[in-house]
PDB file of C-alpha atoms and ligand atoms in Angstrom:
ATOM      1  CA  MET A 173      -0.027   0.060   0.153  1.00 89.00           C
ATOM      2  CA  HIS A 174       1.111   3.547  -0.651  1.00 87.00           C
ATOM      3  CA  GLU A 175      -0.384   6.933  -0.573  1.00 90.00           C
ATOM      4  CA  CYS A 176      -1.804   8.672  -3.659  1.00 90.00           C
ATOM      5  CA  ALA A 177       0.270  11.834  -4.555  1.00 85.00           C
ATOM      6  CA  ARG A 178      -2.944  13.635  -5.597  1.00 90.00           C
ATOM      7  CA  CYS A 179      -5.640  12.784  -3.096  1.00 95.00           C
ATOM      8  CA  SER A 180      -3.581  10.983  -0.302  1.00 94.00           C
ATOM      9  CA  GLY A 181      -5.899   8.034  -0.556  1.00 94.00           C
ATOM     10  CA  SER A 182      -4.644   4.618   0.445  1.00 94.00           C
ATOM     11  CA  VAL A 183      -3.858   2.727  -2.821  1.00 91.00           C
ATOM     12  CA  GLY A 184      -2.753  -0.917  -3.273  1.00 91.00           C
ATOM     13  CA  ASP A 185       0.675  -1.242  -4.996  1.00 84.00           C
ATOM     14  CA  ALA A 186      -0.751  -3.421  -7.741  1.00 85.00           C
ATOM     15  CA  PHE A 187      -3.211  -0.573  -8.802  1.00 88.00           C
ATOM     16  CA  ARG A 188      -2.161   1.301 -11.936  1.00 82.00           C
ATOM     17  CA  PHE A 189      -4.809   4.113 -11.027  1.00 89.00           C
ATOM     18  CA  CYS A 190      -5.988   5.435  -7.724  1.00 92.00           C
ATOM     19  CA  PRO A 191      -9.408   4.090  -7.045  1.00 94.00           C
ATOM     20  CA  TRP A 192     -10.386   7.254  -5.348  1.00 95.00           C
ATOM     21  CA  CYS A 193      -9.513   9.972  -7.667  1.00 95.00           C
ATOM     22  CA  ALA A 194      -8.268   8.003 -11.002  1.00 93.00           C
ATOM     23  CA  GLU A 195      -4.728   9.534 -10.741  1.00 89.00           C
ATOM     24  CA  PRO A 196      -2.205   7.282 -12.599  1.00 81.00           C
ATOM     25  CA  GLN A 197      -0.150   5.481 -10.009  1.00 80.00           C
ATOM     26  CA  ARG A 198       2.619   4.509 -12.258  1.00 76.00           C
ATOM     27  CA  LEU A 199       4.575   6.693 -14.545  1.00 82.00           C
ATOM     28  CA  LYS A 200       5.486   3.740 -16.737  1.00 87.00           C
ATOM     29  CA  LEU A 201       3.199   1.074 -17.948  1.00 89.00           C
ATOM     30  CA  VAL A 202       5.134  -2.010 -19.421  1.00 93.00           C
ATOM     31  CA  GLU A 203       3.729  -4.828 -21.641  1.00 95.00           C
ATOM     32  CA  PHE A 204       5.841  -7.681 -23.141  1.00 95.00           C
ATOM     33  CA  PHE A 205       4.908  -9.303 -26.455  1.00 96.00           C
ATOM     34  CA  ARG A 206       6.449 -12.682 -27.441  1.00 95.00           C
ATOM     35  CA  GLY A 207       8.443 -13.122 -30.582  1.00 94.00           C
ATOM     36  CA  ARG A 208       7.196 -15.557 -33.249  1.00 93.00           C
ATOM     37  CA  SER A 209       7.778 -19.283 -32.768  1.00 91.00           C
ATOM     38  CA  SER A 210      11.108 -19.015 -34.775  1.00 91.00           C
ATOM     39  CA  GLU A 211      12.147 -16.121 -32.400  1.00 90.00           C
ATOM     40  CA  GLU A 212      10.671 -17.346 -29.120  1.00 88.00           C
ATOM     41  CA  ASP A 213      13.742 -16.348 -27.296  1.00 91.00           C
ATOM     42  CA  ARG A 214      13.121 -12.720 -28.043  1.00 94.00           C
ATOM     43  CA  ALA A 215      10.454 -10.274 -26.971  1.00 96.00           C
ATOM     44  CA  LEU A 216       9.306  -6.852 -27.596  1.00 97.00           C
ATOM     45  CA  ARG A 217       8.853  -4.642 -24.500  1.00 96.00           C
ATOM     46  CA  VAL A 218       6.604  -1.637 -24.760  1.00 97.00           C
ATOM     47  CA  SER A 219       6.722   0.940 -22.081  1.00 95.00           C
ATOM     48  CA  ARG A 220       4.475   3.914 -22.061  1.00 93.00           C
ATOM     49  CA  TYR A 221       5.678   6.837 -19.919  1.00 90.00           C
ATOM     50  CA  LEU A 222       2.892   8.849 -18.455  1.00 84.00           C
ATOM     51  CA  HIS A 223       4.360  12.286 -17.403  1.00 75.00           C
ATOM     52  CA  ASP A 224       2.246  15.212 -16.374  1.00 71.00           C
ATOM     53  CA  GLN A 225       4.241  17.424 -18.971  1.00 76.00           C
ATOM     54  CA  LEU A 226       2.950  16.443 -22.527  1.00 81.00           C
ATOM     55  CA  ASP A 227       6.332  16.791 -24.087  1.00 82.00           C
ATOM     56  CA  GLU A 228       7.658  14.232 -21.700  1.00 82.00           C
ATOM     57  CA  ARG A 229       5.290  11.575 -22.679  1.00 88.00           C
ATOM     58  CA  HIS A 230       6.409   8.923 -25.074  1.00 94.00           C
ATOM     59  CA  VAL A 231       6.405   5.183 -25.788  1.00 96.00           C
ATOM     60  CA  ARG A 232       9.555   3.124 -25.862  1.00 96.00           C
ATOM     61  CA  PHE A 233      10.130  -0.002 -27.751  1.00 97.00           C
ATOM     62  CA  SER A 234      12.845  -2.377 -26.889  1.00 97.00           C
ATOM     63  CA  ILE A 235      13.866  -5.770 -28.139  1.00 97.00           C
ATOM     64  CA  TRP A 236      14.725  -8.202 -25.542  1.00 95.00           C
ATOM     65  CA  SER A 237      16.725 -11.481 -26.034  1.00 94.00           C
ATOM     66  CA  GLU A 238      17.029 -13.438 -22.822  1.00 85.00           C
ATOM     67  CA  ALA A 239      17.821 -10.884 -20.177  1.00 84.00           C
ATOM     68  CA  ARG A 240      19.299  -8.016 -22.031  1.00 93.00           C
ATOM     69  CA  VAL A 241      18.290  -5.389 -24.443  1.00 95.00           C
ATOM     70  CA  GLU A 242      19.370  -5.666 -28.128  1.00 95.00           C
ATOM     71  CA  GLY A 243      17.990  -2.330 -29.274  1.00 96.00           C
ATOM     72  CA  ALA A 244      15.429   0.281 -28.409  1.00 97.00           C
ATOM     73  CA  VAL A 245      13.602   3.406 -30.010  1.00 97.00           C
ATOM     74  CA  SER A 246      11.281   5.823 -28.322  1.00 97.00           C
ATOM     75  CA  LEU A 247       8.350   7.467 -30.164  1.00 97.00           C
ATOM     76  CA  ASP A 248       6.379  10.502 -29.376  1.00 95.00           C
ATOM     77  CA  ASP A 249       2.757   9.729 -28.457  1.00 93.00           C
ATOM     78  CA  ASP A 250       1.396  10.887 -31.800  1.00 94.00           C
ATOM     79  CA  GLU A 251       3.690   8.584 -33.799  1.00 96.00           C
ATOM     80  CA  ALA A 252       2.953   5.777 -31.317  1.00 96.00           C
ATOM     81  CA  GLU A 253      -0.773   6.379 -32.107  1.00 96.00           C
ATOM     82  CA  ARG A 254      -0.058   6.363 -35.767  1.00 98.00           C
ATOM     83  CA  LEU A 255       1.590   2.948 -35.227  1.00 97.00           C
ATOM     84  CA  GLY A 256      -1.430   1.646 -33.423  1.00 96.00           C
ATOM     85  CA  ARG A 257      -3.763   2.768 -36.129  1.00 97.00           C
ATOM     86  CA  PHE A 258      -1.443   1.105 -38.870  1.00 97.00           C
ATOM     87  CA  LEU A 259      -1.652  -2.220 -36.820  1.00 96.00           C
ATOM     88  CA  LEU A 260      -5.377  -1.985 -36.447  1.00 95.00           C
ATOM     89  CA  ASP A 261      -6.029  -0.820 -40.016  1.00 95.00           C
ATOM     90  CA  THR A 262      -3.980  -3.485 -41.576  1.00 96.00           C
ATOM     91  CA  ALA A 263      -5.119  -6.412 -39.573  1.00 93.00           C
ATOM     92  CA  PRO A 264      -6.624  -9.259 -41.551  1.00 88.00           C
ATOM     93  CA  PRO A 265     -10.396  -9.924 -40.847  1.00 83.00           C
ATOM     94  CA  PRO A 266     -10.991 -12.396 -38.020  1.00 81.00           C
ATOM     95  CA  ARG A 267     -11.340 -15.979 -39.371  1.00 84.00           C
ATOM     96  CA  ASN A 268     -14.717 -17.485 -39.119  1.00 87.00           C
ATOM     97  CA  PRO A 269     -14.358 -21.306 -39.185  1.00 86.00           C
ATOM     98  CA  LEU A 270     -18.171 -21.814 -39.625  1.00 88.00           C
ATOM     99  CA  ARG A 271     -18.219 -19.567 -42.661  1.00 86.00           C
ATOM    100  CA  ASP A 272     -15.309 -21.347 -44.146  1.00 85.00           C
ATOM    101  CA  LEU A 273     -17.015 -24.693 -43.669  1.00 87.00           C
ATOM    102  CA  LEU A 274     -20.247 -23.449 -45.079  1.00 88.00           C
ATOM    103  CA  ASP A 275     -18.300 -21.907 -48.068  1.00 87.00           C
ATOM    104  CA  ARG A 276     -16.783 -25.358 -48.656  1.00 87.00           C
ATOM    105  CA  VAL A 277     -20.045 -27.393 -48.403  1.00 88.00           C
ATOM    106  CA  THR A 278     -22.003 -24.937 -50.897  1.00 87.00           C
ATOM    107  CA  ALA A 279     -19.058 -25.285 -53.263  1.00 85.00           C
ATOM    108  CA  ILE A 280     -19.561 -29.045 -53.552  1.00 80.00           C
ATOM    109  CA  ARG A 281     -21.611 -29.846 -56.637  1.00 73.00           C
ATOM    110  CA  PHE A 282     -23.621 -33.062 -56.383  1.00 65.00           C
TER     111      PHE A 282
HETATM  112 ZN1   ZN B  51      -5.972   9.570  -5.508  1.00 78.51          ZN
END
């Protein structure tokens, strides 16, 4: 437990935001993404830095192999948002196994 810097409320250490005033409790949010099966010993770590000053905010991408960093780059929030849009806009449509089966069955000529 720690004290929220904004409202002084008591906040559990696992919380990312204060449950009383919604103040971010961490200045850095981190997520790991596994490499493909051929690169399963590598991972992409994405860290979002949440500073109060807008010009300090950024997203850092680092490539990890086992326990060390092989390379990293930081993007401003607007460029990171553009990356997010690129990934969403170019994602293939979700597979629908039932539709695939129906298409195969209806393609059979008796
Ligand atoms: Zn608070």
